[in-house]
PDB file of C-alpha atoms and ligand atoms in Angstrom:
ATOM      1  CA  MET F  23      -3.868  16.455  -0.839  1.00  0.00           C
ATOM      2  CA  ALA F  24      -5.535  17.724  -3.961  1.00  0.00           C
ATOM      3  CA  GLY F  25      -2.357  18.943  -5.281  1.00  0.00           C
ATOM      4  CA  LEU F  26      -0.539  15.648  -4.612  1.00  0.00           C
ATOM      5  CA  VAL F  27      -3.244  13.775  -6.643  1.00  0.00           C
ATOM      6  CA  LEU F  28      -2.942  16.414  -9.342  1.00  0.00           C
ATOM      7  CA  GLU F  29       0.754  15.813  -9.415  1.00  0.00           C
ATOM      8  CA  TYR F  30       0.304  12.030  -9.378  1.00  0.00           C
ATOM      9  CA  TYR F  31      -2.261  12.443 -12.464  1.00  0.00           C
ATOM     10  CA  VAL F  32      -0.023  14.459 -14.488  1.00  0.00           C
ATOM     11  CA  LEU F  33       2.798  11.911 -13.796  1.00  0.00           C
ATOM     12  CA  LEU F  34       0.511   9.149 -14.839  1.00  0.00           C
ATOM     13  CA  ARG F  35      -0.697  10.509 -18.019  1.00  0.00           C
ATOM     14  CA  THR F  36       2.984  11.572 -19.117  1.00  0.00           C
ATOM     15  CA  VAL F  37       3.713   7.773 -18.491  1.00  0.00           C
ATOM     16  CA  LEU F  38       0.785   6.539 -20.642  1.00  0.00           C
ATOM     17  CA  HIS F  39       1.555   9.011 -23.207  1.00  0.00           C
ATOM     18  CA  HIS F  40       5.276   7.652 -23.644  1.00  0.00           C
ATOM     19  CA  GLN F  41       4.209   4.025 -22.997  1.00  0.00           C
ATOM     20  CA  PRO F  42       0.706   3.551 -24.575  1.00  0.00           C
ATOM     21  CA  HIS F  43       0.910  -0.027 -23.918  1.00  0.00           C
ATOM     22  CA  LEU F  44       0.435   0.394 -20.197  1.00  0.00           C
ATOM     23  CA  ARG F  45      -2.985   1.969 -20.799  1.00  0.00           C
ATOM     24  CA  VAL F  46      -4.666  -1.279 -20.339  1.00  0.00           C
ATOM     25  CA  CYS F  47      -3.092  -1.182 -16.912  1.00  0.00           C
ATOM     26  CA  ARG F  48      -4.638   1.895 -16.084  1.00  0.00           C
ATOM     27  CA  LYS F  49      -7.424   1.360 -13.663  1.00  0.00           C
ATOM     28  CA  ARG F  50     -10.039   3.323 -11.615  1.00  0.00           C
ATOM     29  CA  CYS F  51     -10.561   2.293  -7.792  1.00  0.00           C
ATOM     30  CA  ARG F  52     -14.171   1.137  -7.449  1.00  0.00           C
ATOM     31  CA  HIS F  53     -14.142   2.393  -3.944  1.00  0.00           C
ATOM     32  CA  CYS F  54     -12.534   5.988  -4.000  1.00  0.00           C
ATOM     33  CA  GLY F  55     -12.333   6.692  -7.764  1.00  0.00           C
ATOM     34  CA  ILE F  56      -8.405   7.421  -8.080  1.00  0.00           C
ATOM     35  CA  PHE F  57      -6.683   6.210 -11.279  1.00  0.00           C
ATOM     36  CA  PHE F  58      -3.927   3.672 -10.643  1.00  0.00           C
ATOM     37  CA  LEU F  59      -1.801   1.116 -12.566  1.00  0.00           C
ATOM     38  CA  THR F  60      -2.184  -2.557 -11.980  1.00  0.00           C
ATOM     39  CA  HIS F  61      -0.229  -5.457 -12.949  1.00  0.00           C
ATOM     40  CA  PRO F  62      -1.106  -6.505 -16.611  1.00  0.00           C
ATOM     41  CA  ARG F  63      -2.568  -9.839 -15.349  1.00  0.00           C
ATOM     42  CA  ASN F  64      -5.509  -7.880 -13.733  1.00  0.00           C
ATOM     43  CA  ALA F  65      -5.936  -5.933 -17.065  1.00  0.00           C
ATOM     44  CA  GLY F  66      -9.249  -7.205 -17.776  1.00  0.00           C
ATOM     45  CA  ARG F  67     -10.767  -6.581 -14.352  1.00  0.00           C
ATOM     46  CA  GLN F  68     -13.072  -3.759 -13.357  1.00  0.00           C
ATOM     47  CA  ASP F  69     -13.547  -4.430  -9.673  1.00  0.00           C
ATOM     48  CA  LEU F  70     -10.229  -3.574  -8.489  1.00  0.00           C
ATOM     49  CA  ARG F  71      -9.437  -1.224  -5.428  1.00  0.00           C
ATOM     50  CA  CYS F  72      -6.411   0.808  -5.332  1.00  0.00           C
ATOM     51  CA  PRO F  73      -3.308   0.226  -3.337  1.00  0.00           C
ATOM     52  CA  PHE F  74      -3.268   3.498  -1.495  1.00  0.00           C
ATOM     53  CA  GLY F  75      -5.566   2.266   1.370  1.00  0.00           C
ATOM     54  CA  CYS F  76      -8.839   0.895  -0.154  1.00  0.00           C
ATOM     55  CA  ARG F  77      -7.574  -2.245  -0.983  1.00  0.00           C
ATOM     56  CA  GLN F  78      -6.236  -3.125   2.303  1.00  0.00           C
ATOM     57  CA  ALA F  79      -9.302  -1.851   3.970  1.00  0.00           C
ATOM     58  CA  TYR F  80     -11.225  -3.893   1.885  1.00  0.00           C
ATOM     59  CA  ARG F  81      -9.163  -7.035   2.638  1.00  0.00           C
ATOM     60  CA  ARG F  82      -9.360  -6.483   6.682  1.00  0.00           C
ATOM     61  CA  GLN F  83     -13.037  -6.175   6.351  1.00  0.00           C
ATOM     62  CA  GLN F  84     -13.453  -9.339   4.412  1.00  0.00           C
ATOM     63  CA  SER F  85     -11.276 -11.125   6.727  1.00  0.00           C
ATOM     64  CA  THR F  86     -13.261 -10.025   9.853  1.00  0.00           C
ATOM     65  CA  ARG F  87     -16.577 -11.041   8.178  1.00  0.00           C
ATOM     66  CA  ARG F  88     -15.018 -14.241   7.395  1.00  0.00           C
ATOM     67  CA  SER F  89     -13.858 -15.097  10.991  1.00  0.00           C
ATOM     68  CA  VAL F  90     -17.216 -13.693  12.347  1.00  0.00           C
ATOM     69  CA  ALA F  91     -19.173 -15.910   9.874  1.00  0.00           C
ATOM     70  CA  TYR F  92     -17.137 -18.959  10.878  1.00  0.00           C
ATOM     71  CA  TYR F  93     -17.464 -18.501  14.496  1.00  0.00           C
ATOM     72  CA  GLN F  94     -21.234 -18.012  13.997  1.00  0.00           C
ATOM     73  CA  ASP F  95     -22.150 -21.267  12.503  1.00  0.00           C
ATOM     74  CA  PRO F  96     -22.315 -24.351  14.554  1.00  0.00           C
ATOM     75  CA  ILE F  97     -19.634 -26.611  13.231  1.00  0.00           C
ATOM     76  CA  GLY F  98     -17.239 -23.435  13.674  1.00  0.00           C
ATOM     77  CA  LYS F  99     -18.360 -23.148  17.285  1.00  0.00           C
ATOM     78  CA  ILE F 100     -17.497 -26.665  17.948  1.00  0.00           C
ATOM     79  CA  LYS F 101     -14.131 -26.254  16.229  1.00  0.00           C
ATOM     80  CA  LYS F 102     -13.450 -23.294  18.396  1.00  0.00           C
ATOM     81  CA  HIS F 103     -14.436 -24.878  21.626  1.00  0.00           C
ATOM     82  CA  LEU F 104     -12.070 -27.856  20.715  1.00  0.00           C
ATOM     83  CA  LEU F 105      -9.249 -25.485  19.741  1.00  0.00           C
ATOM     84  CA  ASN F 106      -9.719 -23.848  23.106  1.00  0.00           C
ATOM     85  CA  GLY F 107      -9.829 -27.121  25.174  1.00  0.00           C
ATOM     86  CA  LYS F 108      -6.575 -28.181  23.392  1.00  0.00           C
ATOM     87  CA  ARG F 109      -4.956 -24.797  24.202  1.00  0.00           C
ATOM     88  CA  ARG F 110      -5.979 -25.270  28.048  1.00  0.00           C
ATOM     89  CA  ALA F 111      -4.633 -28.651  28.392  1.00  0.00           C
ATOM     90  CA  PRO F 112      -1.858 -29.744  25.843  1.00  0.00           C
ATOM     91  CA  ARG F 113      -1.156 -33.432  26.383  1.00  0.00           C
ATOM     92  CA  GLY F 114       2.247 -33.281  24.878  1.00  0.00           C
ATOM     93  CA  PRO F 115       4.666 -30.668  23.081  1.00  0.00           C
ATOM     94  CA  GLU F 116       3.949 -32.320  19.672  1.00  0.00           C
ATOM     95  CA  GLU F 117       0.277 -31.721  20.363  1.00  0.00           C
ATOM     96  CA  ARG F 118       0.254 -28.265  21.374  1.00  0.00           C
ATOM     97  CA  PRO F 119      -1.302 -25.946  18.717  1.00  0.00           C
ATOM     98  CA  PRO F 120       1.339 -24.038  16.898  1.00  0.00           C
ATOM     99  CA  ALA F 121       2.060 -20.788  18.299  1.00  0.00           C
ATOM    100  CA  PRO F 122       0.651 -17.613  16.656  1.00  0.00           C
ATOM    101  CA  PRO F 123       3.032 -15.894  14.603  1.00  0.00           C
ATOM    102  CA  VAL F 124       4.811 -12.884  16.642  1.00  0.00           C
ATOM    103  CA  ALA F 125       4.224  -9.713  14.888  1.00  0.00           C
ATOM    104  CA  VAL F 126       7.684  -7.842  14.453  1.00  0.00           C
ATOM    105  CA  ALA F 127       7.474  -4.455  13.814  1.00  0.00           C
ATOM    106  CA  GLY F 128      10.237  -1.960  12.987  1.00  0.00           C
ATOM    107  CA  PRO F 129      13.757  -2.204  11.176  1.00  0.00           C
ATOM    108  CA  ALA F 130      14.560  -5.465  12.758  1.00  0.00           C
ATOM    109  CA  ALA F 131      11.631  -7.314  10.813  1.00  0.00           C
ATOM    110  CA  ASP F 132      13.793  -6.632   7.705  1.00  0.00           C
ATOM    111  CA  PRO F 133      17.218  -6.806   7.836  1.00  0.00           C
ATOM    112  CA  GLY F 134      17.626  -5.951   4.074  1.00  0.00           C
ATOM    113  CA  GLY F 135      15.896  -2.544   4.631  1.00  0.00           C
ATOM    114  CA  ALA F 136      17.432   0.911   3.673  1.00  0.00           C
ATOM    115  CA  GLY F 137      19.595   1.703   6.736  1.00  0.00           C
ATOM    116  CA  GLY F 138      17.149   0.670   9.626  1.00  0.00           C
ATOM    117  CA  ARG F 139      14.340   2.780   8.222  1.00  0.00           C
ATOM    118  CA  ALA F 140      12.503   0.047   6.833  1.00  0.00           C
ATOM    119  CA  GLY F 141       9.534   0.550   9.106  1.00  0.00           C
ATOM    120  CA  ARG F 142       9.023   4.149   7.727  1.00  0.00           C
ATOM    121  CA  TRP F 143       7.245   3.064   4.444  1.00  0.00           C
ATOM    122  CA  HIS F 144       3.794   1.058   4.353  1.00  0.00           C
ATOM    123  CA  GLU F 145       4.814  -2.308   2.751  1.00  0.00           C
ATOM    124  CA  PRO F 146       1.823  -2.852   0.325  1.00  0.00           C
ATOM    125  CA  MET F 147       3.009   0.807  -0.896  1.00  0.00           C
ATOM    126  CA  VAL F 148       6.423  -0.300  -1.431  1.00  0.00           C
ATOM    127  CA  ALA F 149       5.190  -3.339  -3.229  1.00  0.00           C
ATOM    128  CA  HIS F 150       3.030  -1.003  -5.529  1.00  0.00           C
ATOM    129  CA  VAL F 151       5.857   0.980  -6.276  1.00  0.00           C
ATOM    130  CA  ARG F 152       8.087  -1.646  -7.297  1.00  0.00           C
ATOM    131  CA  MET F 153       5.439  -3.317  -9.428  1.00  0.00           C
ATOM    132  CA  VAL F 154       4.852  -0.046 -11.376  1.00  0.00           C
ATOM    133  CA  SER F 155       8.606   0.846 -11.612  1.00  0.00           C
ATOM    134  CA  ARG F 156       8.902  -2.585 -13.292  1.00  0.00           C
ATOM    135  CA  LEU F 157       6.140  -1.979 -15.646  1.00  0.00           C
ATOM    136  CA  ILE F 158       7.760   1.547 -16.712  1.00  0.00           C
ATOM    137  CA  GLU F 159      11.359   0.738 -16.455  1.00  0.00           C
ATOM    138  CA  GLY F 160      11.159  -2.899 -17.469  1.00  0.00           C
ATOM    139  CA  ARG F 161      13.618  -4.130 -14.760  1.00  0.00           C
ATOM    140  CA  ARG F 162      13.445  -5.300 -11.232  1.00  0.00           C
ATOM    141  CA  VAL F 163      13.814  -2.871  -8.661  1.00  0.00           C
ATOM    142  CA  SER F 164      14.536  -3.858  -5.163  1.00  0.00           C
ATOM    143  CA  ARG F 165      12.718  -2.779  -2.009  1.00  0.00           C
ATOM    144  CA  ARG F 166      15.970  -1.059  -0.832  1.00  0.00           C
ATOM    145  CA  GLU F 167      15.888   1.031  -4.042  1.00  0.00           C
ATOM    146  CA  VAL F 168      12.206   1.723  -3.677  1.00  0.00           C
ATOM    147  CA  ARG F 169      12.714   3.064  -0.108  1.00  0.00           C
ATOM    148  CA  GLU F 170      15.753   5.216  -1.036  1.00  0.00           C
ATOM    149  CA  MET F 171      13.642   6.978  -3.798  1.00  0.00           C
ATOM    150  CA  LEU F 172      10.829   7.622  -1.866  1.00  0.00           C
ATOM    151  CA  GLU F 173      12.899   9.151   0.913  1.00  0.00           C
ATOM    152  CA  ARG F 174      14.671  11.269  -1.691  1.00  0.00           C
ATOM    153  CA  VAL F 175      11.235  12.069  -3.292  1.00  0.00           C
ATOM    154  CA  VAL F 176       9.544  13.138   0.335  1.00  0.00           C
ATOM    155  CA  ARG F 177      12.798  15.329   1.226  1.00  0.00           C
ATOM    156  CA  GLN F 178      12.419  17.117  -2.187  1.00  0.00           C
ATOM    157  CA  HIS F 179       8.524  17.849  -1.498  1.00  0.00           C
ATOM    158  CA  THR F 180       9.512  19.153   2.014  1.00  0.00           C
ATOM    159  CA  ILE F 181      12.175  21.558   0.633  1.00  0.00           C
ATOM    160  CA  VAL F 182       9.827  22.569  -2.106  1.00  0.00           C
ATOM    161  CA  ARG F 183       7.057  23.171   0.402  1.00  0.00           C
ATOM    162  CA  ARG F 184       9.119  24.962   2.776  1.00  0.00           C
ATOM    163  CA  ARG F 185      10.336  27.257   0.111  1.00  0.00           C
ATOM    164  CA  LYS F 186       6.757  28.120  -0.982  1.00  0.00           C
ATOM    165  CA  ILE F 187       5.726  28.730   2.544  1.00  0.00           C
ATOM    166  CA  ASP F 188       8.563  31.170   2.889  1.00  0.00           C
ATOM    167  CA  GLN F 189       7.640  33.060  -0.130  1.00  0.00           C
ATOM    168  CA  ALA F 190       3.806  33.269   1.175  1.00  0.00           C
ATOM    169  CA  VAL F 191       5.080  34.457   4.482  1.00  0.00           C
ATOM    170  CA  ALA F 192       7.195  37.198   2.530  1.00  0.00           C
ATOM    171  CA  TRP F 193       4.674  38.154   0.392  1.00  0.00           C
ATOM    172  CA  ILE F 194       2.221  38.560   3.174  1.00  0.00           C
ATOM    173  CA  LYS F 195       4.874  40.758   5.017  1.00  0.00           C
ATOM    174  CA  GLU F 196       5.157  43.134   2.008  1.00  0.00           C
ATOM    175  CA  ASN F 197       1.274  43.093   1.283  1.00  0.00           C
ATOM    176  CA  PRO F 198      -0.448  42.794   4.685  1.00  0.00           C
ATOM    177  CA  PRO F 199      -4.004  41.658   4.591  1.00  0.00           C
TER     178      PRO F 199
HETATM  179 ZN1  LIG C 203      -9.216   3.738  -3.700  1.00  0.00          ZN
END
């Protein structure tokens, strides 16, 4: 993991060296401390969380807190009671509360995905890579392109890692501990 972060920092540094105008977009996650690029509209902010998990975790936490607070206050309780009552006895089809959105996972959820493997990539991550690619390259990049790029990068990484392990094993065989 540390190796990956180092590699990422080297890349980030190179990008900022060649495109110094993006330095205002370089932010540090207030939760884990990692550096990342944000959209220029957030350039002035100091309270950002990284897109590698901290932002999502914070959002989930806030939404739980909101719904807990909502159902704890008396008006919220009455509303909940009414809502439950309506759910139990809908008077007509038009008065029925709207059906909750059905969570669809996997390739079916995204027909425009890269060859049916859309579910493999975390959507906020794809969105982040798209945004950063757009900042760096100055053109729109599709989700599909991002996914294909990620596939390529991971494949490459696996090959390099395997090669390193093979080399280490060969070295150990020749130089036993
Ligand atoms: Zn973070």
